[in-house]
Short mmCIF file of C-alpha atoms (C1' of nucleotides) in Angstrom, two decimals:
data_model
loop_
_atom_site.label_atom_id
_atom_site.label_comp_id
_atom_site.label_asym_id
_atom_site.label_seq_id
_atom_site.Cartn_x
_atom_site.Cartn_y
_atom_site.Cartn_z
CA MET A 1 107.31 26.09 92.56
CA GLU A 2 110.55 26.88 90.65
CA GLU A 3 111.66 23.19 91.36
CA THR A 4 108.37 22.13 89.99
CA ILE A 5 109.07 24.21 86.84
CA ALA A 6 112.64 22.72 86.42
CA THR A 7 111.09 19.22 86.72
CA ILE A 8 108.71 19.95 83.98
CA LEU A 9 111.29 21.22 81.59
CA TYR A 10 113.25 18.08 82.52
CA GLY A 11 110.34 16.07 81.52
CA CYS A 12 109.90 17.86 78.33
CA THR A 13 113.68 17.13 77.49
CA LEU A 14 113.14 13.61 78.09
CA SER A 15 110.39 13.73 75.70
CA LYS A 16 111.80 15.50 73.06
CA GLU A 17 114.87 13.01 73.42
CA MET A 18 112.42 10.20 72.96
CA GLU A 19 110.79 12.18 70.05
CA ALA A 20 113.99 12.49 68.18
CA ASN A 21 115.12 8.82 68.78
CA LEU A 22 111.81 7.07 68.16
CA PRO A 23 112.96 5.90 64.70
CA ASN A 24 115.86 4.11 66.43
CA TRP A 25 113.96 3.00 69.53
CA ALA A 26 111.05 1.72 67.63
CA ASN A 27 112.23 -1.77 67.58
CA GLN A 28 113.72 -1.66 71.11
CA ARG A 29 110.87 -2.47 73.42
CA ASP A 30 113.21 -2.25 76.33
CA VAL A 31 114.59 1.04 75.82
CA LEU A 32 111.03 2.42 75.16
CA LEU A 33 109.77 1.11 78.22
CA SER A 34 112.60 2.43 80.03
CA LYS A 35 112.37 5.79 78.73
CA THR A 36 108.57 5.89 79.23
CA GLU A 37 108.79 4.89 82.81
CA GLU A 38 111.40 7.61 83.19
CA ILE A 39 109.15 10.46 81.86
CA ILE A 40 106.18 9.03 83.59
CA SER A 41 108.14 9.25 86.77
CA VAL A 42 109.11 12.90 86.38
CA PHE A 43 105.72 13.94 85.41
CA SER A 44 104.19 12.05 88.09
CA ASN A 45 106.45 13.87 90.39
CA VAL A 46 105.18 17.16 88.78
CA LYS A 47 101.75 16.10 89.10
CA GLU A 48 102.02 15.13 92.83
CA ARG A 49 103.56 18.53 93.74
CA LEU A 50 100.64 20.31 91.74
CA ILE A 51 98.11 18.25 93.84
CA ILE A 52 99.77 19.09 96.88
CA ASN A 53 99.85 22.82 96.31
CA GLN A 54 96.37 22.92 95.22
CA GLN A 55 94.92 21.06 97.90
CA GLN A 56 96.93 22.86 100.42
CA GLU A 57 95.67 26.15 98.97
CA VAL A 58 91.91 25.30 98.89
CA VAL A 59 91.86 23.96 102.18
CA GLN A 60 93.80 26.59 103.74
CA GLU A 61 91.60 29.19 101.86
CA TRP A 62 88.29 27.79 103.02
CA LEU A 63 89.45 27.27 106.62
CA SER A 64 90.44 30.83 106.62
CA ASN A 65 87.48 32.13 105.23
CA SER A 66 84.77 29.91 106.85
CA GLY A 67 86.43 29.89 110.18
CA HIS A 68 85.31 26.28 110.78
CA GLN A 69 86.96 25.50 114.02
CA GLN A 70 85.64 21.98 113.61
CA ALA A 71 86.82 21.55 110.02
CA LEU A 72 90.25 22.78 111.22
CA GLU A 73 90.19 20.04 113.85
CA LEU A 74 89.20 17.84 111.34
CA PHE A 75 91.95 18.71 108.65
CA HIS A 76 94.36 18.04 111.51
CA ALA A 77 92.74 14.90 112.46
CA ALA A 78 93.10 13.69 109.01
CA ASP A 79 96.53 14.53 109.13
CA GLN A 80 96.95 12.22 112.06
CA ASN A 81 94.85 9.43 110.99
CA MET A 82 92.09 10.39 113.49
CA LEU A 83 89.45 11.02 111.17
CA SER A 84 87.54 7.81 111.56
CA ASP A 85 86.91 9.00 115.29
CA HIS A 86 85.46 12.30 113.92
CA ILE A 87 83.20 10.59 111.27
CA ALA A 88 82.10 8.22 113.64
CA THR A 89 80.95 11.22 116.00
CA GLY A 90 79.38 13.06 113.04
CA ALA A 91 82.01 15.65 112.86
CA ALA A 92 83.15 15.01 109.51
CA THR A 93 80.12 16.65 107.54
CA THR A 94 81.70 18.58 104.58
CA MET A 95 85.03 19.32 103.44
CA PRO A 96 85.69 21.68 100.56
CA PHE A 97 88.21 19.44 98.90
CA THR A 98 88.44 16.48 97.37
CA VAL A 99 90.26 13.85 98.86
CA HIS A 100 91.11 10.62 97.06
CA GLY A 101 93.08 7.51 98.37
CA LEU A 102 93.47 4.34 98.55
CA PRO A 103 91.35 2.42 101.03
CA GLN A 104 93.41 0.37 103.58
CA GLU A 105 92.54 -3.39 103.33
CA SER A 106 92.55 -3.47 107.18
CA ASP A 107 90.47 -0.45 107.82
CA GLN A 108 87.25 -1.47 109.02
CA MET A 109 86.51 -4.22 106.52
CA MET A 110 82.72 -4.74 106.70
CA VAL A 111 81.42 -8.26 105.79
CA GLY A 112 78.40 -7.50 103.66
CA ASP A 113 76.42 -8.55 100.64
CA ALA A 114 76.89 -6.71 97.47
CA SER A 115 73.11 -7.35 96.99
CA HIS A 116 72.26 -5.54 100.23
CA ASP A 117 74.23 -2.52 99.13
CA SER A 118 71.45 -1.11 97.27
CA SER A 119 68.99 -1.78 100.21
CA ARG A 120 71.49 0.04 102.49
CA VAL A 121 71.96 2.93 100.35
CA ALA A 122 68.36 3.48 99.77
CA ALA A 123 67.81 3.02 103.72
CA ALA A 124 70.53 5.38 104.25
CA THR A 125 69.50 7.83 101.62
CA SER A 126 65.66 7.67 102.65
CA SER A 127 64.11 9.16 105.71
CA SER A 128 61.54 6.44 105.66
CA SER A 129 62.16 3.03 107.14
CA GLN A 130 60.78 1.43 104.10
CA ARG A 131 62.89 -1.75 103.72
CA GLN A 132 64.39 -2.58 100.33
CA ARG A 133 64.31 -5.66 98.68
CA THR A 134 67.64 -7.24 98.68
CA ARG A 135 69.00 -8.16 95.02
CA CYS A 136 72.02 -9.70 93.54
CA ARG A 137 72.29 -9.14 89.90
CA THR A 138 75.27 -10.38 87.87
CA GLY A 139 77.09 -6.99 87.71
CA ASP A 140 76.50 -6.29 91.43
CA ARG A 141 79.39 -8.05 92.63
CA ASP A 142 81.98 -5.38 91.71
CA ARG A 143 80.76 -2.39 93.26
CA ARG A 144 82.23 0.55 95.08
CA THR A 145 80.29 3.07 96.50
CA PHE A 146 81.49 6.77 97.29
CA ARG A 147 79.81 9.86 98.53
CA VAL A 148 80.81 12.94 96.75
CA GLY A 149 80.19 16.46 97.46
CA ALA A 150 78.14 18.56 95.00
CA PRO A 151 79.80 21.85 94.26
CA ARG A 152 78.30 24.60 96.41
CA MET A 153 78.39 27.16 93.51
CA GLY A 154 77.62 26.80 89.83
CA ASN A 155 75.81 23.92 88.79
CA LEU A 156 74.74 21.95 91.80
CA GLU A 157 73.31 19.15 89.45
CA LEU A 158 77.07 17.93 88.63
CA PRO A 159 79.52 16.70 91.06
CA PRO A 160 83.06 17.24 90.55
CA GLU A 161 84.88 15.58 87.60
CA ASP A 162 86.49 12.28 88.34
CA GLY A 163 88.70 12.49 85.50
CA TYR A 164 86.84 9.91 83.27
CA THR A 165 84.38 10.68 80.32
CA TRP A 166 80.95 9.06 81.18
CA ARG A 167 78.05 8.63 79.02
CA LYS A 168 74.65 8.95 80.61
CA TYR A 169 72.41 6.17 79.46
CA GLY A 170 69.49 6.01 81.74
CA GLN A 171 67.83 7.68 84.82
CA LYS A 172 65.33 6.31 87.08
CA GLU A 173 63.10 7.18 89.88
CA ILE A 174 64.19 5.06 92.97
CA LEU A 175 61.67 4.10 95.40
CA GLY A 176 61.91 6.16 98.29
CA SER A 177 64.29 8.48 97.22
CA ARG A 178 63.46 11.94 96.23
CA PHE A 179 66.09 12.33 93.71
CA PRO A 180 66.36 9.99 90.54
CA ARG A 181 69.26 7.77 90.10
CA ALA A 182 71.42 8.42 86.90
CA TYR A 183 73.39 5.79 85.06
CA TYR A 184 76.41 6.37 83.46
CA ARG A 185 78.67 3.92 81.36
CA CYS A 186 82.31 4.59 80.31
CA THR A 187 82.44 6.84 76.94
CA HIS A 188 84.76 4.47 75.64
CA GLN A 189 82.74 1.43 76.00
CA LYS A 190 82.64 0.55 72.51
CA LEU A 191 86.18 1.38 71.48
CA TYR A 192 87.76 -0.33 74.42
CA HIS A 193 84.77 -2.66 75.41
CA CYS A 194 85.35 -0.74 78.71
CA PRO A 195 82.77 -2.11 81.26
CA ALA A 196 82.91 0.70 83.72
CA LYS A 197 79.74 2.17 84.59
CA LYS A 198 78.64 4.22 87.51
CA GLN A 199 75.34 5.25 88.96
CA VAL A 200 74.98 8.74 90.62
CA GLN A 201 72.25 9.60 93.27
CA ARG A 202 71.71 12.59 95.32
CA LEU A 203 71.29 11.78 99.06
CA ASP A 204 67.71 12.54 100.36
CA ASN A 205 69.23 13.91 103.73
CA ASP A 206 71.82 15.81 102.04
CA PRO A 207 71.31 17.03 98.57
CA TYR A 208 74.70 18.37 98.54
CA VAL A 209 76.02 14.99 98.56
CA PHE A 210 75.98 12.52 95.94
CA GLU A 211 76.10 8.80 96.20
CA VAL A 212 78.45 7.49 93.41
CA THR A 213 78.45 3.78 92.74
CA TYR A 214 81.19 2.57 90.40
CA ARG A 215 80.81 -0.84 88.65
CA SER A 216 83.53 -2.77 86.87
CA GLN A 217 86.85 -1.60 86.29
CA HIS A 218 88.06 0.62 83.46
CA THR A 219 89.83 -0.94 80.73
CA CYS A 220 90.59 2.14 79.03
CA TYR A 221 93.48 3.68 80.66
CA MET A 222 94.00 6.00 77.88
CA SER A 223 91.14 8.26 78.54
CA ALA A 224 90.85 11.02 75.84
CA THR A 225 89.96 13.31 78.77
CA ALA A 226 92.79 13.18 81.01
CA PRO A 227 92.18 12.63 84.63
CA THR A 228 91.67 16.26 86.23
CA VAL A 229 91.83 17.39 89.62
CA PRO A 230 88.38 17.83 90.96
CA PRO A 231 87.38 21.24 91.49
CA PRO A 232 87.20 22.51 95.11
CA SER A 233 84.04 20.92 96.40
CA VAL A 234 82.64 19.17 99.18
CA GLU A 235 83.39 15.56 99.51
CA GLU A 236 81.92 12.91 102.02
CA ILE A 237 84.67 11.38 103.34
CA THR A 238 83.39 7.79 104.08
CA HIS A 239 83.76 5.61 101.31
CA GLN A 240 81.52 2.39 101.39
CA THR A 241 81.83 -0.61 98.96
CA THR A 242 80.48 -3.93 99.58
CA THR A 243 81.66 -7.37 99.55
CA THR A 244 80.69 -10.80 99.12
CA LEU A 245 84.28 -12.08 99.56
CA PRO A 246 85.85 -10.71 102.20
CA SER A 247 89.06 -12.31 101.28
CA ALA A 248 88.88 -11.00 97.77
CA PRO A 249 91.83 -9.03 96.95
CA LEU A 250 91.59 -5.38 96.60
CA ILE A 251 91.91 -4.04 93.14
CA LEU A 252 91.84 -0.52 94.13
CA ALA A 253 95.57 -0.46 94.03
CA PRO A 254 96.72 2.23 91.57
CA PRO A 255 98.58 0.71 88.75
CA THR A 256 102.25 1.02 89.11
CA SER A 257 104.08 2.92 86.69
CA ALA A 258 104.94 -0.18 85.24
CA SER A 259 101.70 -1.66 84.77
CA LEU A 260 100.29 1.44 83.29
CA SER A 261 103.31 1.70 80.92
CA GLY A 262 102.87 -1.64 80.09
CA HIS A 263 99.44 -0.92 78.94
CA TRP A 264 100.38 2.11 77.20
CA LEU A 265 103.32 0.88 75.36
CA SER A 266 101.83 -2.30 74.25
CA MET A 267 98.56 -0.83 73.31
CA ASP A 268 97.16 -4.01 74.49
CA ILE A 269 94.02 -2.56 75.57
CA LYS A 270 91.75 -5.50 75.93
CA PRO A 271 88.49 -5.97 78.20
CA GLN A 272 89.51 -7.31 81.39
CA GLY A 273 85.92 -8.44 82.04
CA ASP A 274 84.23 -7.82 85.21
CA GLN A 275 86.18 -8.42 88.39
CA ALA A 276 83.82 -11.14 88.95
CA GLY A 277 83.31 -11.84 92.61
CA THR A 278 85.56 -9.23 93.79
CA SER A 279 83.19 -6.95 95.22
CA TYR A 280 83.75 -5.74 98.64
CA THR A 281 82.91 -3.60 101.51
CA THR A 282 85.41 -1.30 102.80
CA THR A 283 84.70 1.78 104.92
CA PHE A 284 87.44 4.01 105.10
CA ASP A 285 88.33 7.54 106.06
CA ILE A 286 89.88 10.65 104.78
CA GLN A 287 93.38 10.09 103.35
CA ARG A 288 96.11 11.61 105.05
CA ASP A 289 97.56 12.87 102.08
CA PHE A 290 97.98 16.46 102.62
CA GLY A 291 101.55 18.00 102.73
CA HIS A 292 103.01 14.68 103.20
CA GLY A 293 102.83 11.14 102.29
CA SER A 294 101.80 9.53 99.16
CA VAL A 295 99.82 12.21 97.26
CA GLY A 296 99.69 10.68 93.99
CA SER A 297 96.64 8.95 95.37
CA LEU A 298 94.23 10.82 93.34
CA ALA A 299 95.75 10.68 90.03
CA SER A 300 96.67 7.04 90.73
CA LEU A 301 93.04 6.13 91.55
CA VAL A 302 91.76 7.98 88.71
CA THR A 303 94.15 6.45 86.41
CA ALA A 304 93.41 3.07 87.68
CA GLY A 305 89.80 3.51 86.98
CA VAL A 306 88.73 3.03 90.44
CA GLY A 307 86.69 5.90 90.41
CA GLY A 308 88.60 7.95 92.98
CA GLY A 309 85.59 8.98 94.79
CA GLY A 310 83.33 11.12 92.75
CA GLY A 311 82.33 12.98 89.80
CA VAL A 312 79.30 12.63 87.79
CA GLY A 313 77.77 13.54 84.59
CA PRO A 314 77.93 14.26 81.21
CA SER A 315 81.59 14.92 81.14
CA GLY A 316 83.13 14.98 77.76
CA GLY A 317 79.88 14.73 76.09
CA ARG A 318 78.59 17.58 74.20
CA PHE A 319 81.05 19.99 75.81
CA GLY A 320 83.96 18.13 75.08
CA ARG A 321 83.62 15.98 72.00
CA GLU A 322 85.15 12.42 71.74
CA VAL A 323 88.49 12.49 69.91
CA ASP A 324 90.42 9.80 68.38
CA TYR A 325 92.91 8.35 70.40
CA GLN A 326 96.53 9.42 70.54
CA PRO A 327 97.94 7.25 73.02
CA VAL A 328 101.16 9.03 73.74
CA VAL A 329 99.65 12.23 73.71
CA ASP A 330 97.00 11.15 76.21
CA MET A 331 99.58 9.64 78.31
CA ALA A 332 101.40 13.08 78.24
CA ASP A 333 97.99 14.37 78.85
CA ALA A 334 97.36 12.44 81.48
CA MET A 335 100.55 13.34 83.22
CA PHE A 336 100.10 17.03 82.63
CA ASN A 337 96.31 16.55 83.68
CA SER A 338 95.45 19.30 81.06
CA GLY A 339 92.71 17.67 79.02
CA SER A 340 93.82 19.12 75.69
CA SER A 341 95.55 16.81 73.39
CA SER A 342 96.18 18.19 70.14
CA ASN A 343 99.07 20.32 68.29
CA THR A 344 101.60 18.61 69.50
CA SER A 345 104.60 17.10 67.96
CA MET A 346 103.68 13.87 69.30
CA ASP A 347 100.42 14.09 66.97
CA LYS A 348 102.51 13.44 63.87
CA ILE A 349 104.56 10.73 65.39
CA PHE A 350 101.77 8.58 66.16
CA SER A 351 99.32 9.74 63.50
CA THR A 352 100.04 6.30 61.95
CA ILE A 353 98.80 4.70 65.29
CA ASP A 354 95.77 6.55 65.00
CA ASP A 355 95.08 5.84 61.49
CA LYS A 356 95.40 2.22 62.47
CA TRP A 357 93.02 2.44 65.23
CA ASP A 358 90.66 4.39 63.12
CA THR A 359 90.66 1.78 60.50
CA ALA A 360 90.22 -0.89 63.09
CA GLU A 361 87.45 0.95 64.55
CA LYS A 362 85.70 1.18 61.00
CA LYS A 363 85.82 -2.52 60.60
CA GLU A 364 83.59 -2.90 63.52
"C1'" DA B 1 76.75 14.57 60.34
"C1'" DT B 2 77.93 13.30 64.67
"C1'" DT B 3 77.63 12.44 69.29
"C1'" DA B 4 75.28 13.36 73.72
"C1'" DT B 5 71.17 13.25 76.52
"C1'" DT B 6 66.44 12.37 77.50
"C1'" DT B 7 62.86 9.31 78.55
"C1'" DG B 8 59.50 5.57 77.85
"C1'" DA B 9 59.58 0.60 77.26
"C1'" DC B 10 61.54 -3.65 78.15
"C1'" DC B 11 64.37 -7.06 80.68
"C1'" DC B 12 66.07 -9.28 84.62
"C1'" DT B 13 66.02 -10.62 89.40
"C1'" DC B 14 63.87 -11.36 93.50
"C1'" DG C 1 54.41 -8.35 90.35
"C1'" DA C 2 57.77 -5.06 91.96
"C1'" DG C 3 61.64 -2.46 91.43
"C1'" DG C 4 66.14 -1.71 89.59
"C1'" DG C 5 69.15 -1.83 85.32
"C1'" DT C 6 69.35 -1.33 80.20
"C1'" DC C 7 67.94 -0.36 75.85
"C1'" DA C 8 66.98 2.43 72.08
"C1'" DA C 9 64.16 5.91 69.45
"C1'" DA C 10 63.40 10.72 69.70
"C1'" DT C 11 65.61 15.01 70.65
"C1'" DA C 12 69.05 18.36 71.38
"C1'" DA C 13 73.58 20.12 71.06
"C1'" DT C 14 77.80 21.17 68.46
#
DNA sequence: ATTATTTGACCCTC
DNA sequence: GAGGGTCAAATAAT
């Protein structure tokens, strides 16, 4: 932990250096890019360390408390990339932690039609054998479906956060499902024309599991509410998405620090439109990010707008009012995973940017 | 006053 | 026409 703190302090030093030299560097894009990437790198490192610690603690605590020998085996299996077998045999039911990761394109690619997704989901969530109609709406082409565990304590209605702020715009009873389906869109839809949406539905046969379907990509990388480490919760490990174009490139890859910083530095936040025709089916298993390997997957996924496996609900919302964008604050915010974004010196530095954005927004 | 949620109605696709 | 998805007015929370 000491090493982590030291890394944080180093990152703070770099940030202060940037703050102090900002007037000089303002016109030196390359320098800004370089420095920003350095800072991002440092804080990404910090974040990974923290995530590792948290996940390990949660897993160990749960295992020690529950005495689930099967889960213990599962955990080790995950560590050895053997989880698919467990899932296939039904062993992987619930795990008290959230695991996000990148699907491997080679992992059990399933050829399917996006339009069949809802049918499949409905069929899976309904005990009845009622056959659902196939649909293929325009927006169905970019869908990624995850199963996310609901918290076992507290408000069972709310799956864990996924780091984004969503605004609920609808709810509908679904034929053959006991529970209604909730529809969410990105809170920043207006500001950034962010097309991201998600649907959340509780499984019929397991009310503790939500099926979350993400549609379209986030174009608002600078979330006002920074990506957060989901609380310890049960998360279905099977992730399923559908594809009409098996050869379509996966867009689940997390943004590189360069790509992210590119967005952040340039403030070039433009609608990227739907990734038309890029929906896909991928079934993949728990990621092997515990204790080793690439641990930044969670943060990366969330940051990338991929919808890293879960979360629902009126996050932000009335419990966390939307704030004006403070790009660099958010950047640091995201890196720190804090969610608070005020009272920093960065505010002053970028207040002009805020003003400009506010003005632009009011013009609309 | 502002922003989010709820919910019935409407639209779109099959 | 059926059913899923979205809109938008009403309502609630802050």
